Amino acid sequence: MRALRILLVVVVILGGLFVLADRLAVNFAEDEAADRLRTTENLSATPDVSIKGFPFLTQVVGGELDDVEVGIQDYEAVGTEGQKIRIDDLQANMRGVAFSGDYSSATAATATGTASITYAELLKAAKSEPTQVAPGVTAEVVGLSDGGNGKIKVTVEATVLGTKLPQPLSVLSSVAVEGDTVRVHADSLPSFGGVQAAENEVRSITDFEQKIDDLPGGIQLDKVEAGKNGVEFSVKGSNVRLAG
């Protein structure tokens, strides 16, 4: 019985040491992966990297990690005319992450996640100066906000015959994503103080699009909906490069 107790104690101690070594190894790997991702994507800040699954060391021996979560704040994507557009919060869940023997490169078989862009950032895609929509009538989009039920409220200021309307106009708009482009389309058009304006002229103000390109690792936009503080995306990808 004494020998059995000693054996059990040894097993518990060795098990504890293995768990400790495994956690130390995964923490080191997360830090290294975060640094490599920051360098690869030229990020302004170090991202959050969390390697899931236990034990980590057996995954290393197999050359593939089951599940890696990545969080990037204030990522600068490329907009419609090459300008920068900031993504506030990009979260991605990577599955089947294979890495090279020297850990210089890593690629995820699949990735899913979420991203968000504030209304102020998306507003950069709208026309930023008054535009004529009818004889004697100019208008411009001055704000975007949550319109409820998945709609964007587009606020428009208009000037009719040299006089600015006392109250801004607003329309509810639908938002959709096609490829790498976000499109905002008014469900109905505003009335400019009784002045008739051609639909295509009005839509040149209310409707706009914003390209969002160069997401990290080749991740792509999937779906989009209007949220409280901005538009919220689901993203996806395959063969997503994390490093190298």
CSV table of C-alpha atoms in Angstrom, one decimal:
chain,number,residue,atom,x,y,z
A,1,MET,CA,0.0,0.0,0.0
A,2,ARG,CA,2.8,2.4,0.8
A,3,ALA,CA,4.4,1.8,-2.6
A,4,LEU,CA,1.1,2.4,-4.3
A,5,ARG,CA,0.7,5.7,-2.4
A,6,ILE,CA,4.2,6.8,-3.4
A,7,LEU,CA,3.4,5.9,-7.1
A,8,LEU,CA,0.2,7.9,-6.9
A,9,VAL,CA,2.0,10.9,-5.5
A,10,VAL,CA,4.7,10.7,-8.2
A,11,VAL,CA,2.0,10.5,-10.9
A,12,VAL,CA,0.2,13.5,-9.5
A,13,ILE,CA,3.5,15.5,-9.3
A,14,LEU,CA,4.5,14.5,-12.8
A,15,GLY,CA,1.0,15.4,-14.1
A,16,GLY,CA,1.2,18.8,-12.4
A,17,LEU,CA,4.6,19.4,-13.9
A,18,PHE,CA,3.3,18.4,-17.4
A,19,VAL,CA,0.4,20.8,-17.1
A,20,LEU,CA,2.7,23.6,-15.9
A,21,ALA,CA,5.1,23.0,-18.7
A,22,ASP,CA,2.2,22.9,-21.2
A,23,ARG,CA,0.8,26.2,-20.0
A,24,LEU,CA,4.2,27.9,-20.0
A,25,ALA,CA,4.8,26.6,-23.6
A,26,VAL,CA,1.4,27.8,-24.8
A,27,ASN,CA,1.9,31.3,-23.2
A,28,PHE,CA,5.3,31.6,-25.0
A,29,ALA,CA,3.8,30.4,-28.3
A,30,GLU,CA,0.9,32.9,-28.0
A,31,ASP,CA,3.4,35.8,-27.5
A,32,GLU,CA,5.5,34.7,-30.4
A,33,ALA,CA,2.5,34.3,-32.7
A,34,ALA,CA,1.2,37.7,-31.7
A,35,ASP,CA,4.6,39.3,-32.5
A,36,ARG,CA,4.8,37.6,-35.8
A,37,LEU,CA,1.3,38.6,-36.8
A,38,ARG,CA,2.0,42.2,-35.8
A,39,THR,CA,5.1,42.1,-38.1
A,40,THR,CA,3.4,40.3,-41.0
A,41,GLU,CA,0.3,42.6,-41.1
A,42,ASN,CA,2.3,45.8,-40.1
A,43,LEU,CA,-0.1,46.4,-37.2
A,44,SER,CA,0.2,49.4,-34.9
A,45,ALA,CA,-0.4,47.3,-31.8
A,46,THR,CA,0.2,43.7,-30.8
A,47,PRO,CA,-2.9,41.6,-31.3
A,48,ASP,CA,-4.4,39.2,-28.8
A,49,VAL,CA,-3.7,35.5,-29.7
A,50,SER,CA,-5.2,32.7,-27.7
A,51,ILE,CA,-4.4,29.0,-28.5
A,52,LYS,CA,-7.1,26.7,-27.4
A,53,GLY,CA,-7.1,23.0,-26.7
A,54,PHE,CA,-5.2,20.8,-24.3
A,55,PRO,CA,-2.6,19.6,-24.3
A,56,PHE,CA,-0.7,22.1,-26.4
A,57,LEU,CA,2.5,20.2,-26.6
A,58,THR,CA,0.9,17.2,-28.4
A,59,GLN,CA,-0.5,19.6,-30.9
A,60,VAL,CA,2.9,21.0,-31.5
A,61,VAL,CA,4.3,17.5,-32.1
A,62,GLY,CA,1.5,17.0,-34.7
A,63,GLY,CA,2.4,20.2,-36.5
A,64,GLU,CA,-1.2,21.6,-36.3
A,65,LEU,CA,-3.1,23.6,-33.8
A,66,ASP,CA,-6.8,22.8,-33.5
A,67,ASP,CA,-8.2,26.2,-32.6
A,68,VAL,CA,-6.6,29.7,-32.4
A,69,GLU,CA,-8.5,32.9,-31.6
A,70,VAL,CA,-7.1,36.3,-32.8
A,71,GLY,CA,-8.3,39.7,-31.8
A,72,ILE,CA,-7.1,42.9,-33.5
A,73,GLN,CA,-8.0,46.4,-32.5
A,74,ASP,CA,-8.0,49.5,-34.8
A,75,TYR,CA,-7.0,47.6,-37.9
A,76,GLU,CA,-6.5,49.8,-41.0
A,77,ALA,CA,-8.1,48.3,-44.1
A,78,VAL,CA,-8.0,49.9,-47.5
A,79,GLY,CA,-11.0,51.9,-48.7
A,80,THR,CA,-12.6,52.7,-52.0
A,81,GLU,CA,-10.0,55.2,-53.2
A,82,GLY,CA,-7.0,53.7,-51.4
A,83,GLN,CA,-7.7,55.7,-48.2
A,84,LYS,CA,-7.5,54.0,-44.8
A,85,ILE,CA,-10.6,52.8,-43.1
A,86,ARG,CA,-10.4,51.8,-39.5
A,87,ILE,CA,-12.0,48.5,-38.3
A,88,ASP,CA,-12.5,48.9,-34.5
A,89,ASP,CA,-12.6,45.3,-33.5
A,90,LEU,CA,-11.7,42.3,-35.6
A,91,GLN,CA,-12.1,38.9,-34.0
A,92,ALA,CA,-11.3,35.7,-35.8
A,93,ASN,CA,-11.5,32.0,-34.9
A,94,MET,CA,-8.9,30.0,-36.8
A,95,ARG,CA,-9.3,26.2,-37.2
A,96,GLY,CA,-6.7,23.7,-38.3
A,97,VAL,CA,-3.6,26.0,-38.1
A,98,ALA,CA,-0.7,24.2,-39.7
A,99,PHE,CA,2.8,25.7,-39.1
A,100,SER,CA,6.3,25.1,-40.5
A,101,GLY,CA,9.0,23.3,-38.6
A,102,ASP,CA,10.8,26.5,-37.7
A,103,TYR,CA,7.5,28.3,-36.8
A,104,SER,CA,8.2,31.0,-39.4
A,105,SER,CA,4.8,30.5,-41.1
A,106,ALA,CA,1.3,29.4,-40.1
A,107,THR,CA,-1.8,29.0,-42.2
A,108,ALA,CA,-5.4,28.3,-40.9
A,109,ALA,CA,-7.5,25.9,-43.0
A,110,THR,CA,-10.7,27.9,-42.1
A,111,ALA,CA,-11.5,31.1,-40.3
A,112,THR,CA,-14.7,32.7,-39.1
A,113,GLY,CA,-15.2,35.9,-37.1
A,114,THR,CA,-16.7,39.4,-36.7
A,115,ALA,CA,-15.6,42.9,-37.3
A,116,SER,CA,-17.1,46.4,-36.8
A,117,ILE,CA,-16.8,49.8,-38.3
A,118,THR,CA,-18.3,53.0,-36.7
A,119,TYR,CA,-20.8,55.1,-38.5
A,120,ALA,CA,-18.3,58.0,-38.4
A,121,GLU,CA,-15.8,55.9,-40.2
A,122,LEU,CA,-18.3,54.7,-42.8
A,123,LEU,CA,-19.5,58.3,-43.3
A,124,LYS,CA,-16.2,59.0,-45.0
A,125,ALA,CA,-17.6,57.2,-48.1
A,126,ALA,CA,-20.5,59.6,-48.5
A,127,LYS,CA,-20.2,62.9,-50.4
A,128,SER,CA,-18.6,65.4,-48.0
A,129,GLU,CA,-19.8,68.6,-49.8
A,130,PRO,CA,-23.1,70.1,-50.9
A,131,THR,CA,-24.2,68.7,-54.3
A,132,GLN,CA,-27.0,70.0,-56.6
A,133,VAL,CA,-29.9,67.5,-56.7
A,134,ALA,CA,-32.4,69.9,-58.5
A,135,PRO,CA,-32.4,73.5,-59.7
A,136,GLY,CA,-31.8,75.6,-56.7
A,137,VAL,CA,-31.5,72.6,-54.3
A,138,THR,CA,-28.2,71.3,-52.8
A,139,ALA,CA,-27.9,68.5,-50.3
A,140,GLU,CA,-25.2,66.6,-48.4
A,141,VAL,CA,-25.1,63.6,-46.0
A,142,VAL,CA,-24.0,64.9,-42.5
A,143,GLY,CA,-24.6,61.8,-40.3
A,144,LEU,CA,-25.2,58.1,-40.1
A,145,SER,CA,-26.8,56.4,-37.1
A,146,ASP,CA,-28.8,53.3,-36.0
A,147,GLY,CA,-32.2,53.4,-37.6
A,148,GLY,CA,-33.4,50.2,-35.8
A,149,ASN,CA,-34.5,46.9,-37.3
A,150,GLY,CA,-31.2,46.5,-39.1
A,151,LYS,CA,-31.5,49.9,-41.0
A,152,ILE,CA,-29.1,52.8,-41.1
A,153,LYS,CA,-30.5,56.3,-40.6
A,154,VAL,CA,-29.0,58.7,-43.1
A,155,THR,CA,-29.2,62.4,-42.1
A,156,VAL,CA,-29.2,64.9,-44.9
A,157,GLU,CA,-28.9,68.7,-44.8
A,158,ALA,CA,-30.5,70.6,-47.7
A,159,THR,CA,-30.5,74.2,-49.0
A,160,VAL,CA,-33.4,75.3,-51.2
A,161,LEU,CA,-33.0,78.6,-53.1
A,162,GLY,CA,-30.2,79.7,-50.9
A,163,THR,CA,-32.0,78.9,-47.6
A,164,LYS,CA,-31.1,76.0,-45.5
A,165,LEU,CA,-34.0,73.9,-44.4
A,166,PRO,CA,-34.6,74.4,-40.6
A,167,GLN,CA,-34.6,70.7,-39.9
A,168,PRO,CA,-32.3,68.0,-41.4
A,169,LEU,CA,-34.0,65.3,-43.5
A,170,SER,CA,-33.5,61.6,-42.8
A,171,VAL,CA,-34.1,58.4,-44.6
A,172,LEU,CA,-33.8,54.7,-43.6
A,173,SER,CA,-31.4,52.8,-45.7
A,174,SER,CA,-30.5,49.1,-46.2
A,175,VAL,CA,-26.9,47.9,-46.0
A,176,ALA,CA,-25.5,45.0,-47.8
A,177,VAL,CA,-22.1,43.6,-48.7
A,178,GLU,CA,-21.1,42.4,-52.1
A,179,GLY,CA,-17.6,40.9,-52.3
A,180,ASP,CA,-15.3,43.4,-50.6
A,181,THR,CA,-17.8,46.4,-50.9
A,182,VAL,CA,-20.4,47.7,-48.5
A,183,ARG,CA,-23.4,49.3,-50.2
A,184,VAL,CA,-25.9,51.7,-48.5
A,185,HIS,CA,-29.2,52.1,-50.4
A,186,ALA,CA,-32.0,54.4,-49.3
A,187,ASP,CA,-35.4,52.6,-48.9
A,188,SER,CA,-37.2,55.8,-49.8
A,189,LEU,CA,-36.1,59.3,-50.8
A,190,PRO,CA,-36.4,62.6,-48.9
A,191,SER,CA,-38.6,65.5,-50.0
A,192,PHE,CA,-36.8,68.8,-50.4
A,193,GLY,CA,-39.4,71.3,-49.2
A,194,GLY,CA,-41.8,70.4,-52.0
A,195,VAL,CA,-39.2,70.8,-54.8
A,196,GLN,CA,-39.2,67.8,-57.1
A,197,ALA,CA,-35.8,66.2,-57.6
A,198,ALA,CA,-34.8,63.4,-60.0
A,199,GLU,CA,-34.3,60.1,-58.2
A,200,ASN,CA,-30.9,59.4,-59.7
A,201,GLU,CA,-29.7,62.9,-58.5
A,202,VAL,CA,-31.0,62.3,-55.0
A,203,ARG,CA,-29.5,58.8,-54.8
A,204,SER,CA,-26.1,60.3,-55.8
A,205,ILE,CA,-26.3,61.8,-52.3
A,206,THR,CA,-28.1,59.2,-50.2
A,207,ASP,CA,-26.7,56.0,-51.7
A,208,PHE,CA,-23.0,55.3,-51.4
A,209,GLU,CA,-20.5,52.4,-51.1
A,210,GLN,CA,-17.3,51.7,-49.3
A,211,LYS,CA,-14.7,49.1,-50.4
A,212,ILE,CA,-13.0,47.3,-47.5
A,213,ASP,CA,-9.9,45.6,-48.8
A,214,ASP,CA,-6.7,44.1,-47.5
A,215,LEU,CA,-8.1,42.4,-44.5
A,216,PRO,CA,-5.5,40.3,-42.5
A,217,GLY,CA,-4.5,36.9,-43.9
A,218,GLY,CA,-6.9,37.1,-46.8
A,219,ILE,CA,-10.1,37.1,-44.6
A,220,GLN,CA,-13.2,38.2,-46.5
A,221,LEU,CA,-16.4,40.0,-45.7
A,222,ASP,CA,-19.4,37.7,-45.5
A,223,LYS,CA,-22.5,39.5,-44.1
A,224,VAL,CA,-23.2,42.9,-42.7
A,225,GLU,CA,-26.0,44.5,-40.6
A,226,ALA,CA,-26.5,47.9,-39.0
A,227,GLY,CA,-25.9,48.0,-35.2
A,228,LYS,CA,-26.1,50.5,-32.4
A,229,ASN,CA,-22.8,52.2,-33.0
A,230,GLY,CA,-21.9,51.1,-36.5
A,231,VAL,CA,-22.1,48.4,-39.0
A,232,GLU,CA,-21.2,44.8,-37.9
A,233,PHE,CA,-19.8,42.2,-40.1
A,234,SER,CA,-19.3,38.5,-40.1
A,235,VAL,CA,-16.1,37.5,-41.9
A,236,LYS,CA,-14.8,34.2,-43.2
A,237,GLY,CA,-11.8,32.7,-45.0
A,238,SER,CA,-9.9,29.6,-46.0
A,239,ASN,CA,-6.1,29.1,-46.1
A,240,VAL,CA,-5.8,32.2,-44.0
A,241,ARG,CA,-2.1,33.2,-43.5
A,242,LEU,CA,-1.2,34.1,-39.9
A,243,ALA,CA,2.5,34.5,-40.4
A,244,GLY,CA,5.2,34.0,-43.0
